[in-house]
Amino acid sequence: MPTDTHDTKTRIDRIAAANIAVAFAVITFKYIAYLISGSVALFSDALESIVNVMTALAAFGAIRLSAKPADIDHPFGHHKAEFLAAMFEGAMIAIAALLILIKAYKGLVEGVVLERLGLGILFSAGATLANAAWAWLLIHRGTLWRSPALVADGQHLLTDVITSVGVIAALALVALTGWNILDPLIAAAVALNILWMGYKIATESMSRLLDQAASPEIERRIRAIIESNGGGALEAHDIRTRQAGRALFIEFHLVVPGAMTVDEAHEICDRLEHSIERTIAGSEVVIHVEPEHKAKPEGLGAVQL
Ligand code: ZN
Ligand code: ZN
């Protein structure tokens, strides 16, 4: 285990907690913008931000759970908890989009009365700027620390920013033309865009949940490390990798001369395990030792030593 893992988890915890504070501030400003103007689109925007707080709370819980060390019930750790949060976020985005569509429909049927539009736009624009800066920070850190939940959080916030930009543009147009009907119409278009983002986040999480292999680049690095540290062994084959949150599980077969003692074979295994785990962050390696008649040069990712 690399020593920076604990620090990374602490930093992710802290950023997820700050996420909730930012979301509450944004909701307050967006709700004030709605109260000032009476715009259906601004009301929908505030509703979507409330959903943001709920998903941020889910992400916070999942991140705490995934940081828990392995135990008897979960001997491989709790890394995949972060995928649950990412999928929950996809569902929450779908609900937010539906809420906006319902509001837009009511606005279309019942008509919209707007007042003090300039002030409403100003409050919404301020909240949107803060949201955009925060979304960028979440995606940047989430990528850096390999946290799917943080990245999903940031992407979710970006859909919020897109919603707000659509709403502000609609209101600016309404202010210029006096066509109040544009307010619910553009809110509906933005709702469809949010649905699309939710769909993408959910499908991305699902493919990674199904034990996706490491990238070809990482697998090349693993083979190179085996090649330069496998002295004494004959071959490595059936190299399999699977990602689970920030953890990367690696296993392979190591062919050694059948007459080699267990002590010697174990020494090679320890050397290989340590050099891989030291080089590739979050990796955990298991090696299966075999005598030479089990050699399999055509095996998955085979390396001759
Ligand atoms: Zn084998
Ligand atoms: Zn051992």
PDB file of C-alpha atoms and ligand atoms in Angstrom:
ATOM      1  CA  MET A   1       0.000   0.000   0.000  1.00  0.00           C
ATOM      2  CA  PRO A   2       1.480   3.380  -0.984  1.00  0.00           C
ATOM      3  CA  THR A   3       1.810   5.737   1.982  1.00  0.00           C
ATOM      4  CA  ASP A   4      -0.084   8.622   0.301  1.00  0.00           C
ATOM      5  CA  THR A   5      -3.394   6.657   0.252  1.00  0.00           C
ATOM      6  CA  HIS A   6      -4.500   7.866   3.691  1.00  0.00           C
ATOM      7  CA  ASP A   7      -3.793  11.539   2.903  1.00  0.00           C
ATOM      8  CA  THR A   8      -5.723  11.267  -0.382  1.00  0.00           C
ATOM      9  CA  LYS A   9      -8.754   9.814   1.421  1.00  0.00           C
ATOM     10  CA  THR A  10      -8.661  12.581   4.044  1.00  0.00           C
ATOM     11  CA  ARG A  11      -8.529  15.211   1.299  1.00  0.00           C
ATOM     12  CA  ILE A  12     -11.425  13.568  -0.583  1.00  0.00           C
ATOM     13  CA  ASP A  13     -13.491  13.509   2.647  1.00  0.00           C
ATOM     14  CA  ARG A  14     -12.815  17.207   3.196  1.00  0.00           C
ATOM     15  CA  ILE A  15     -13.715  18.204  -0.378  1.00  0.00           C
ATOM     16  CA  ALA A  16     -16.984  16.195  -0.198  1.00  0.00           C
ATOM     17  CA  ALA A  17     -17.946  18.012   3.028  1.00  0.00           C
ATOM     18  CA  ALA A  18     -17.174  21.421   1.466  1.00  0.00           C
ATOM     19  CA  ASN A  19     -19.321  20.327  -1.491  1.00  0.00           C
ATOM     20  CA  ILE A  20     -22.428  20.360   0.724  1.00  0.00           C
ATOM     21  CA  ALA A  21     -21.689  23.884   2.037  1.00  0.00           C
ATOM     22  CA  VAL A  22     -21.208  25.193  -1.528  1.00  0.00           C
ATOM     23  CA  ALA A  23     -24.479  23.558  -2.645  1.00  0.00           C
ATOM     24  CA  PHE A  24     -26.469  25.178   0.222  1.00  0.00           C
ATOM     25  CA  ALA A  25     -25.060  28.619  -0.648  1.00  0.00           C
ATOM     26  CA  VAL A  26     -25.940  28.131  -4.343  1.00  0.00           C
ATOM     27  CA  ILE A  27     -29.521  27.022  -3.483  1.00  0.00           C
ATOM     28  CA  THR A  28     -30.053  30.100  -1.297  1.00  0.00           C
ATOM     29  CA  PHE A  29     -28.947  32.456  -4.079  1.00  0.00           C
ATOM     30  CA  LYS A  30     -30.985  30.652  -6.750  1.00  0.00           C
ATOM     31  CA  TYR A  31     -34.111  30.637  -4.580  1.00  0.00           C
ATOM     32  CA  ILE A  32     -33.713  34.395  -3.941  1.00  0.00           C
ATOM     33  CA  ALA A  33     -33.396  34.843  -7.731  1.00  0.00           C
ATOM     34  CA  TYR A  34     -36.731  33.001  -8.137  1.00  0.00           C
ATOM     35  CA  LEU A  35     -38.448  34.994  -5.338  1.00  0.00           C
ATOM     36  CA  ILE A  36     -37.316  38.273  -6.938  1.00  0.00           C
ATOM     37  CA  SER A  37     -38.455  37.436 -10.496  1.00  0.00           C
ATOM     38  CA  GLY A  38     -41.197  34.785 -10.274  1.00  0.00           C
ATOM     39  CA  SER A  39     -39.551  32.937 -13.197  1.00  0.00           C
ATOM     40  CA  VAL A  40     -40.540  29.266 -13.635  1.00  0.00           C
ATOM     41  CA  ALA A  41     -37.134  28.546 -15.118  1.00  0.00           C
ATOM     42  CA  LEU A  42     -35.340  30.002 -12.067  1.00  0.00           C
ATOM     43  CA  PHE A  43     -37.601  27.991  -9.739  1.00  0.00           C
ATOM     44  CA  SER A  44     -36.723  24.802 -11.626  1.00  0.00           C
ATOM     45  CA  ASP A  45     -33.045  25.722 -11.424  1.00  0.00           C
ATOM     46  CA  ALA A  46     -33.321  26.057  -7.622  1.00  0.00           C
ATOM     47  CA  LEU A  47     -35.118  22.679  -7.430  1.00  0.00           C
ATOM     48  CA  GLU A  48     -32.331  20.994  -9.344  1.00  0.00           C
ATOM     49  CA  SER A  49     -29.794  22.417  -6.902  1.00  0.00           C
ATOM     50  CA  ILE A  50     -31.725  20.869  -3.982  1.00  0.00           C
ATOM     51  CA  VAL A  51     -31.256  17.512  -5.715  1.00  0.00           C
ATOM     52  CA  ASN A  52     -27.549  18.385  -5.910  1.00  0.00           C
ATOM     53  CA  VAL A  53     -27.357  18.582  -2.104  1.00  0.00           C
ATOM     54  CA  MET A  54     -29.001  15.175  -1.755  1.00  0.00           C
ATOM     55  CA  THR A  55     -26.564  13.565  -4.197  1.00  0.00           C
ATOM     56  CA  ALA A  56     -23.620  15.318  -2.505  1.00  0.00           C
ATOM     57  CA  LEU A  57     -24.714  13.759   0.806  1.00  0.00           C
ATOM     58  CA  ALA A  58     -24.885  10.323  -0.871  1.00  0.00           C
ATOM     59  CA  ALA A  59     -21.405  10.822  -2.348  1.00  0.00           C
ATOM     60  CA  PHE A  60     -20.069  11.867   1.060  1.00  0.00           C
ATOM     61  CA  GLY A  61     -21.455   8.670   2.644  1.00  0.00           C
ATOM     62  CA  ALA A  62     -20.118   6.469  -0.166  1.00  0.00           C
ATOM     63  CA  ILE A  63     -16.661   8.028   0.011  1.00  0.00           C
ATOM     64  CA  ARG A  64     -16.496   7.386   3.768  1.00  0.00           C
ATOM     65  CA  LEU A  65     -17.604   3.783   3.205  1.00  0.00           C
ATOM     66  CA  SER A  66     -15.104   3.157   0.387  1.00  0.00           C
ATOM     67  CA  ALA A  67     -12.264   4.476   2.586  1.00  0.00           C
ATOM     68  CA  LYS A  68     -13.022   1.792   5.220  1.00  0.00           C
ATOM     69  CA  PRO A  69     -10.226  -0.803   5.359  1.00  0.00           C
ATOM     70  CA  ALA A  70     -10.936  -4.394   4.311  1.00  0.00           C
ATOM     71  CA  ASP A  71     -12.706  -6.487   6.977  1.00  0.00           C
ATOM     72  CA  ILE A  72     -13.976 -10.062   7.360  1.00  0.00           C
ATOM     73  CA  ASP A  73     -17.247  -9.322   5.500  1.00  0.00           C
ATOM     74  CA  HIS A  74     -15.447  -7.401   2.707  1.00  0.00           C
ATOM     75  CA  PRO A  75     -11.922  -8.830   2.483  1.00  0.00           C
ATOM     76  CA  PHE A  76     -11.157  -6.937  -0.765  1.00  0.00           C
ATOM     77  CA  GLY A  77     -12.133  -3.564   0.764  1.00  0.00           C
ATOM     78  CA  HIS A  78     -15.118  -1.278   0.127  1.00  0.00           C
ATOM     79  CA  HIS A  79     -13.773   0.531  -2.960  1.00  0.00           C
ATOM     80  CA  LYS A  80     -16.886  -0.023  -5.092  1.00  0.00           C
ATOM     81  CA  ALA A  81     -19.129   2.012  -2.737  1.00  0.00           C
ATOM     82  CA  GLU A  82     -18.170   5.049  -4.814  1.00  0.00           C
ATOM     83  CA  PHE A  83     -19.852   3.519  -7.887  1.00  0.00           C
ATOM     84  CA  LEU A  84     -23.127   3.252  -5.950  1.00  0.00           C
ATOM     85  CA  ALA A  85     -23.004   7.014  -5.333  1.00  0.00           C
ATOM     86  CA  ALA A  86     -22.247   7.681  -9.012  1.00  0.00           C
ATOM     87  CA  MET A  87     -25.256   5.588 -10.095  1.00  0.00           C
ATOM     88  CA  PHE A  88     -27.503   7.208  -7.466  1.00  0.00           C
ATOM     89  CA  GLU A  89     -26.474  10.574  -8.912  1.00  0.00           C
ATOM     90  CA  GLY A  90     -27.572   9.462 -12.366  1.00  0.00           C
ATOM     91  CA  ALA A  91     -31.015   8.640 -10.918  1.00  0.00           C
ATOM     92  CA  MET A  92     -31.239  11.981  -9.071  1.00  0.00           C
ATOM     93  CA  ILE A  93     -30.413  13.856 -12.278  1.00  0.00           C
ATOM     94  CA  ALA A  94     -33.314  12.065 -13.996  1.00  0.00           C
ATOM     95  CA  ILE A  95     -35.681  13.147 -11.186  1.00  0.00           C
ATOM     96  CA  ALA A  96     -34.448  16.768 -11.398  1.00  0.00           C
ATOM     97  CA  ALA A  97     -35.092  16.783 -15.149  1.00  0.00           C
ATOM     98  CA  LEU A  98     -38.644  15.511 -14.578  1.00  0.00           C
ATOM     99  CA  LEU A  99     -39.309  18.238 -11.974  1.00  0.00           C
ATOM    100  CA  ILE A 100     -38.174  20.892 -14.460  1.00  0.00           C
ATOM    101  CA  LEU A 101     -40.422  19.413 -17.196  1.00  0.00           C
ATOM    102  CA  ILE A 102     -43.454  19.478 -14.878  1.00  0.00           C
ATOM    103  CA  LYS A 103     -42.789  23.145 -13.973  1.00  0.00           C
ATOM    104  CA  ALA A 104     -42.263  24.051 -17.617  1.00  0.00           C
ATOM    105  CA  TYR A 105     -45.562  22.395 -18.577  1.00  0.00           C
ATOM    106  CA  LYS A 106     -47.411  24.332 -15.850  1.00  0.00           C
ATOM    107  CA  GLY A 107     -45.790  27.559 -17.052  1.00  0.00           C
ATOM    108  CA  LEU A 108     -46.901  26.861 -20.617  1.00  0.00           C
ATOM    109  CA  VAL A 109     -50.480  26.071 -19.604  1.00  0.00           C
ATOM    110  CA  GLU A 110     -50.981  28.731 -16.922  1.00  0.00           C
ATOM    111  CA  GLY A 111     -48.738  31.487 -18.303  1.00  0.00           C
ATOM    112  CA  VAL A 112     -45.816  33.251 -16.564  1.00  0.00           C
ATOM    113  CA  VAL A 113     -45.741  36.650 -14.804  1.00  0.00           C
ATOM    114  CA  LEU A 114     -42.213  38.073 -14.495  1.00  0.00           C
ATOM    115  CA  GLU A 115     -40.917  41.087 -12.503  1.00  0.00           C
ATOM    116  CA  ARG A 116     -37.498  42.588 -11.543  1.00  0.00           C
ATOM    117  CA  LEU A 117     -35.888  40.265 -14.094  1.00  0.00           C
ATOM    118  CA  GLY A 118     -32.505  42.065 -14.108  1.00  0.00           C
ATOM    119  CA  LEU A 119     -31.995  41.516 -10.378  1.00  0.00           C
ATOM    120  CA  GLY A 120     -33.077  37.868 -10.635  1.00  0.00           C
ATOM    121  CA  ILE A 121     -30.577  37.298 -13.452  1.00  0.00           C
ATOM    122  CA  LEU A 122     -27.830  38.925 -11.373  1.00  0.00           C
ATOM    123  CA  PHE A 123     -28.377  36.574  -8.392  1.00  0.00           C
ATOM    124  CA  SER A 124     -28.567  33.522 -10.672  1.00  0.00           C
ATOM    125  CA  ALA A 125     -25.386  34.544 -12.536  1.00  0.00           C
ATOM    126  CA  GLY A 126     -23.459  34.937  -9.248  1.00  0.00           C
ATOM    127  CA  ALA A 127     -24.521  31.459  -8.073  1.00  0.00           C
ATOM    128  CA  THR A 128     -23.655  29.998 -11.500  1.00  0.00           C
ATOM    129  CA  LEU A 129     -20.137  31.440 -11.483  1.00  0.00           C
ATOM    130  CA  ALA A 130     -19.450  29.936  -8.032  1.00  0.00           C
ATOM    131  CA  ASN A 131     -20.909  26.582  -9.191  1.00  0.00           C
ATOM    132  CA  ALA A 132     -18.749  26.482 -12.336  1.00  0.00           C
ATOM    133  CA  ALA A 133     -15.540  27.133 -10.378  1.00  0.00           C
ATOM    134  CA  TRP A 134     -16.446  24.413  -7.860  1.00  0.00           C
ATOM    135  CA  ALA A 135     -17.360  21.879 -10.589  1.00  0.00           C
ATOM    136  CA  TRP A 136     -13.980  22.417 -12.244  1.00  0.00           C
ATOM    137  CA  LEU A 137     -12.205  21.815  -8.909  1.00  0.00           C
ATOM    138  CA  LEU A 138     -14.174  18.576  -8.246  1.00  0.00           C
ATOM    139  CA  ILE A 139     -13.429  17.095 -11.707  1.00  0.00           C
ATOM    140  CA  HIS A 140      -9.764  18.111 -11.527  1.00  0.00           C
ATOM    141  CA  ARG A 141      -9.208  16.616  -8.044  1.00  0.00           C
ATOM    142  CA  GLY A 142     -11.406  13.580  -8.739  1.00  0.00           C
ATOM    143  CA  THR A 143      -9.296  12.712 -11.784  1.00  0.00           C
ATOM    144  CA  LEU A 144      -6.061  13.338  -9.890  1.00  0.00           C
ATOM    145  CA  TRP A 145      -7.118  11.136  -6.920  1.00  0.00           C
ATOM    146  CA  ARG A 146      -8.938   8.534  -9.064  1.00  0.00           C
ATOM    147  CA  SER A 147     -12.304   9.032  -7.332  1.00  0.00           C
ATOM    148  CA  PRO A 148     -15.256   8.274  -9.677  1.00  0.00           C
ATOM    149  CA  ALA A 149     -17.701   9.810  -7.160  1.00  0.00           C
ATOM    150  CA  LEU A 150     -15.880  13.163  -7.091  1.00  0.00           C
ATOM    151  CA  VAL A 151     -15.691  13.254 -10.908  1.00  0.00           C
ATOM    152  CA  ALA A 152     -19.405  12.336 -11.136  1.00  0.00           C
ATOM    153  CA  ASP A 153     -20.145  15.097  -8.605  1.00  0.00           C
ATOM    154  CA  GLY A 154     -18.264  17.611 -10.732  1.00  0.00           C
ATOM    155  CA  GLN A 155     -19.992  16.436 -13.939  1.00  0.00           C
ATOM    156  CA  HIS A 156     -23.356  16.652 -12.179  1.00  0.00           C
ATOM    157  CA  LEU A 157     -22.562  20.209 -11.078  1.00  0.00           C
ATOM    158  CA  LEU A 158     -21.627  21.024 -14.685  1.00  0.00           C
ATOM    159  CA  THR A 159     -25.139  20.003 -15.776  1.00  0.00           C
ATOM    160  CA  ASP A 160     -26.359  22.434 -13.114  1.00  0.00           C
ATOM    161  CA  VAL A 161     -24.161  25.164 -14.633  1.00  0.00           C
ATOM    162  CA  ILE A 162     -25.502  24.366 -18.140  1.00  0.00           C
ATOM    163  CA  THR A 163     -29.065  24.584 -16.765  1.00  0.00           C
ATOM    164  CA  SER A 164     -28.318  27.980 -15.224  1.00  0.00           C
ATOM    165  CA  VAL A 165     -26.681  29.344 -18.390  1.00  0.00           C
ATOM    166  CA  GLY A 166     -29.743  28.217 -20.401  1.00  0.00           C
ATOM    167  CA  VAL A 167     -32.057  29.849 -17.879  1.00  0.00           C
ATOM    168  CA  ILE A 168     -30.071  33.115 -17.813  1.00  0.00           C
ATOM    169  CA  ALA A 169     -29.973  33.238 -21.632  1.00  0.00           C
ATOM    170  CA  ALA A 170     -33.742  32.578 -21.762  1.00  0.00           C
ATOM    171  CA  LEU A 171     -34.426  35.325 -19.242  1.00  0.00           C
ATOM    172  CA  ALA A 172     -32.192  37.814 -21.052  1.00  0.00           C
ATOM    173  CA  LEU A 173     -34.157  37.081 -24.235  1.00  0.00           C
ATOM    174  CA  VAL A 174     -37.463  37.396 -22.358  1.00  0.00           C
ATOM    175  CA  ALA A 175     -36.314  40.729 -20.893  1.00  0.00           C
ATOM    176  CA  LEU A 176     -35.428  41.999 -24.389  1.00  0.00           C
ATOM    177  CA  THR A 177     -38.522  40.731 -26.244  1.00  0.00           C
ATOM    178  CA  GLY A 178     -41.215  40.412 -23.555  1.00  0.00           C
ATOM    179  CA  TRP A 179     -41.996  36.864 -24.817  1.00  0.00           C
ATOM    180  CA  ASN A 180     -42.681  35.225 -21.419  1.00  0.00           C
ATOM    181  CA  ILE A 181     -43.487  31.905 -23.141  1.00  0.00           C
ATOM    182  CA  LEU A 182     -39.729  31.394 -23.818  1.00  0.00           C
ATOM    183  CA  ASP A 183     -39.108  30.983 -20.061  1.00  0.00           C
ATOM    184  CA  PRO A 184     -40.772  27.523 -19.678  1.00  0.00           C
ATOM    185  CA  LEU A 185     -39.757  26.433 -23.204  1.00  0.00           C
ATOM    186  CA  ILE A 186     -36.004  26.839 -22.703  1.00  0.00           C
ATOM    187  CA  ALA A 187     -36.286  25.283 -19.211  1.00  0.00           C
ATOM    188  CA  ALA A 188     -37.792  22.188 -20.895  1.00  0.00           C
ATOM    189  CA  ALA A 189     -34.946  22.009 -23.432  1.00  0.00           C
ATOM    190  CA  VAL A 190     -32.393  22.210 -20.627  1.00  0.00           C
ATOM    191  CA  ALA A 191     -34.204  19.380 -18.778  1.00  0.00           C
ATOM    192  CA  LEU A 192     -33.678  17.095 -21.786  1.00  0.00           C
ATOM    193  CA  ASN A 193     -29.968  17.940 -21.796  1.00  0.00           C
ATOM    194  CA  ILE A 194     -29.729  17.056 -18.079  1.00  0.00           C
ATOM    195  CA  LEU A 195     -31.388  13.692 -18.779  1.00  0.00           C
ATOM    196  CA  TRP A 196     -28.692  12.962 -21.383  1.00  0.00           C
ATOM    197  CA  MET A 197     -25.901  13.764 -18.882  1.00  0.00           C
ATOM    198  CA  GLY A 198     -27.517  11.529 -16.238  1.00  0.00           C
ATOM    199  CA  TYR A 199     -27.678   8.686 -18.741  1.00  0.00           C
ATOM    200  CA  LYS A 200     -23.960   9.066 -19.561  1.00  0.00           C
ATOM    201  CA  ILE A 201     -22.874   9.141 -15.891  1.00  0.00           C
ATOM    202  CA  ALA A 202     -24.943   6.025 -15.095  1.00  0.00           C
ATOM    203  CA  THR A 203     -23.644   3.974 -18.069  1.00  0.00           C
ATOM    204  CA  GLU A 204     -20.025   4.983 -17.371  1.00  0.00           C
ATOM    205  CA  SER A 205     -20.351   3.835 -13.743  1.00  0.00           C
ATOM    206  CA  MET A 206     -21.932   0.553 -14.786  1.00  0.00           C
ATOM    207  CA  SER A 207     -19.161  -0.402 -17.233  1.00  0.00           C
ATOM    208  CA  ARG A 208     -16.541   0.309 -14.547  1.00  0.00           C
ATOM    209  CA  LEU A 209     -18.567  -1.648 -12.006  1.00  0.00           C
ATOM    210  CA  LEU A 210     -18.221  -4.765 -14.181  1.00  0.00           C
ATOM    211  CA  ASP A 211     -14.556  -5.338 -13.227  1.00  0.00           C
ATOM    212  CA  GLN A 212     -13.079  -3.270 -16.066  1.00  0.00           C
ATOM    213  CA  ALA A 213      -9.401  -4.027 -16.835  1.00  0.00           C
ATOM    214  CA  ALA A 214      -6.635  -1.465 -16.293  1.00  0.00           C
ATOM    215  CA  SER A 215      -5.731   0.719 -19.287  1.00  0.00           C
ATOM    216  CA  PRO A 216      -3.378  -0.821 -21.922  1.00  0.00           C
ATOM    217  CA  GLU A 217      -0.730   1.673 -20.731  1.00  0.00           C
ATOM    218  CA  ILE A 218      -0.908   0.377 -17.124  1.00  0.00           C
ATOM    219  CA  GLU A 219      -0.851  -3.250 -18.371  1.00  0.00           C
ATOM    220  CA  ARG A 220       2.284  -2.466 -20.440  1.00  0.00           C
ATOM    221  CA  ARG A 221       3.913  -1.035 -17.304  1.00  0.00           C
ATOM    222  CA  ILE A 222       2.994  -4.164 -15.284  1.00  0.00           C
ATOM    223  CA  ARG A 223       4.619  -6.435 -17.934  1.00  0.00           C
ATOM    224  CA  ALA A 224       7.735  -4.227 -17.988  1.00  0.00           C
ATOM    225  CA  ILE A 225       8.052  -4.442 -14.172  1.00  0.00           C
ATOM    226  CA  ILE A 226       7.659  -8.253 -14.283  1.00  0.00           C
ATOM    227  CA  GLU A 227      10.292  -8.420 -17.038  1.00  0.00           C
ATOM    228  CA  SER A 228      12.892  -6.431 -15.101  1.00  0.00           C
ATOM    229  CA  ASN A 229      12.214  -7.961 -11.640  1.00  0.00           C
ATOM    230  CA  GLY A 230      11.369 -11.589 -12.462  1.00  0.00           C
ATOM    231  CA  GLY A 231      14.949 -12.930 -12.487  1.00  0.00           C
ATOM    232  CA  GLY A 232      15.026 -16.654 -11.539  1.00  0.00           C
ATOM    233  CA  ALA A 233      11.508 -17.318 -12.881  1.00  0.00           C
ATOM    234  CA  LEU A 234      10.854 -18.600 -16.447  1.00  0.00           C
ATOM    235  CA  GLU A 235       7.599 -16.983 -17.530  1.00  0.00           C
ATOM    236  CA  ALA A 236       4.574 -15.005 -16.395  1.00  0.00           C
ATOM    237  CA  HIS A 237       1.159 -15.502 -18.048  1.00  0.00           C
ATOM    238  CA  ASP A 238      -2.603 -15.029 -17.591  1.00  0.00           C
ATOM    239  CA  ILE A 239      -2.059 -11.508 -16.265  1.00  0.00           C
ATOM    240  CA  ARG A 240      -5.485 -10.225 -15.243  1.00  0.00           C
ATOM    241  CA  THR A 241      -6.341  -6.797 -13.829  1.00  0.00           C
ATOM    242  CA  ARG A 242      -9.577  -5.297 -12.519  1.00  0.00           C
ATOM    243  CA  GLN A 243     -10.335  -1.845 -11.178  1.00  0.00           C
ATOM    244  CA  ALA A 244     -12.500  -1.187  -8.124  1.00  0.00           C
ATOM    245  CA  GLY A 245     -12.649   2.536  -7.303  1.00  0.00           C
ATOM    246  CA  ARG A 246      -9.106   3.621  -6.423  1.00  0.00           C
ATOM    247  CA  ALA A 247      -7.947  -0.002  -6.012  1.00  0.00           C
ATOM    248  CA  LEU A 248      -6.403  -2.056  -8.847  1.00  0.00           C
ATOM    249  CA  PHE A 249      -6.327  -5.838  -8.322  1.00  0.00           C
ATOM    250  CA  ILE A 250      -3.622  -7.657 -10.316  1.00  0.00           C
ATOM    251  CA  GLU A 251      -3.095 -11.422 -10.526  1.00  0.00           C
ATOM    252  CA  PHE A 252      -0.961 -13.677 -12.719  1.00  0.00           C
ATOM    253  CA  HIS A 253       0.708 -17.089 -12.957  1.00  0.00           C
ATOM    254  CA  LEU A 254       4.497 -17.312 -12.495  1.00  0.00           C
ATOM    255  CA  VAL A 255       6.312 -20.332 -13.981  1.00  0.00           C
ATOM    256  CA  VAL A 256       9.497 -21.338 -12.078  1.00  0.00           C
ATOM    257  CA  PRO A 257      11.781 -24.412 -12.418  1.00  0.00           C
ATOM    258  CA  GLY A 258       9.941 -27.325 -10.746  1.00  0.00           C
ATOM    259  CA  ALA A 259      12.995 -28.158  -8.608  1.00  0.00           C
ATOM    260  CA  MET A 260      13.139 -24.651  -7.097  1.00  0.00           C
ATOM    261  CA  THR A 261      12.472 -24.518  -3.346  1.00  0.00           C
ATOM    262  CA  VAL A 262       9.360 -22.809  -1.978  1.00  0.00           C
ATOM    263  CA  ASP A 263      11.648 -20.318  -0.217  1.00  0.00           C
ATOM    264  CA  GLU A 264      13.272 -19.248  -3.504  1.00  0.00           C
ATOM    265  CA  ALA A 265       9.954 -19.045  -5.424  1.00  0.00           C
ATOM    266  CA  HIS A 266       8.389 -17.039  -2.608  1.00  0.00           C
ATOM    267  CA  GLU A 267      11.308 -14.613  -2.657  1.00  0.00           C
ATOM    268  CA  ILE A 268      10.723 -13.926  -6.382  1.00  0.00           C
ATOM    269  CA  CYS A 269       6.988 -13.451  -5.730  1.00  0.00           C
ATOM    270  CA  ASP A 270       7.612 -10.972  -2.897  1.00  0.00           C
ATOM    271  CA  ARG A 271      10.068  -9.041  -5.097  1.00  0.00           C
ATOM    272  CA  LEU A 272       7.543  -8.843  -7.965  1.00  0.00           C
ATOM    273  CA  GLU A 273       4.617  -7.944  -5.675  1.00  0.00           C
ATOM    274  CA  HIS A 274       6.550  -5.192  -3.937  1.00  0.00           C
ATOM    275  CA  SER A 275       7.925  -3.634  -7.143  1.00  0.00           C
ATOM    276  CA  ILE A 276       4.465  -3.563  -8.781  1.00  0.00           C
ATOM    277  CA  GLU A 277       2.676  -2.241  -5.674  1.00  0.00           C
ATOM    278  CA  ARG A 278       5.376   0.412  -5.190  1.00  0.00           C
ATOM    279  CA  THR A 279       5.157   1.614  -8.823  1.00  0.00           C
ATOM    280  CA  ILE A 280       1.413   1.424  -9.538  1.00  0.00           C
ATOM    281  CA  ALA A 281      -0.666   3.373  -7.005  1.00  0.00           C
ATOM    282  CA  GLY A 282      -3.528   1.457  -5.381  1.00  0.00           C
ATOM    283  CA  SER A 283      -2.452  -1.930  -6.758  1.00  0.00           C
ATOM    284  CA  GLU A 284      -2.744  -5.245  -4.886  1.00  0.00           C
ATOM    285  CA  VAL A 285      -0.948  -8.235  -6.424  1.00  0.00           C
ATOM    286  CA  VAL A 286      -1.562 -11.997  -6.048  1.00  0.00           C
ATOM    287  CA  ILE A 287       0.765 -14.501  -7.803  1.00  0.00           C
ATOM    288  CA  HIS A 288       0.091 -18.185  -8.519  1.00  0.00           C
ATOM    289  CA  VAL A 289       3.325 -20.234  -8.802  1.00  0.00           C
ATOM    290  CA  GLU A 290       3.599 -23.098 -11.361  1.00  0.00           C
ATOM    291  CA  PRO A 291       6.341 -25.592 -12.493  1.00  0.00           C
ATOM    292  CA  GLU A 292       7.745 -25.405 -16.062  1.00  0.00           C
ATOM    293  CA  HIS A 293       5.356 -27.920 -17.699  1.00  0.00           C
ATOM    294  CA  LYS A 294       2.564 -25.359 -17.037  1.00  0.00           C
ATOM    295  CA  ALA A 295       4.288 -22.798 -19.285  1.00  0.00           C
ATOM    296  CA  LYS A 296       1.766 -21.065 -21.575  1.00  0.00           C
ATOM    297  CA  PRO A 297       3.582 -18.660 -23.931  1.00  0.00           C
ATOM    298  CA  GLU A 298       0.251 -17.822 -25.609  1.00  0.00           C
ATOM    299  CA  GLY A 299      -1.381 -16.977 -22.211  1.00  0.00           C
ATOM    300  CA  LEU A 300      -2.924 -13.543 -21.566  1.00  0.00           C
ATOM    301  CA  GLY A 301      -0.119 -10.910 -21.503  1.00  0.00           C
ATOM    302  CA  ALA A 302       2.600 -13.632 -21.345  1.00  0.00           C
ATOM    303  CA  VAL A 303       6.116 -12.420 -20.479  1.00  0.00           C
ATOM    304  CA  GLN A 304       9.216 -14.602 -21.110  1.00  0.00           C
ATOM    305  CA  LEU A 305      11.939 -14.216 -18.450  1.00  0.00           C
TER     306      LEU A 305
HETATM  307 ZN    ZN B   1      -0.839 -21.030 -15.636  1.00  0.00          ZN
HETATM  308 ZN    ZN B   2       4.283 -14.168   1.041  1.00  0.00          ZN
END
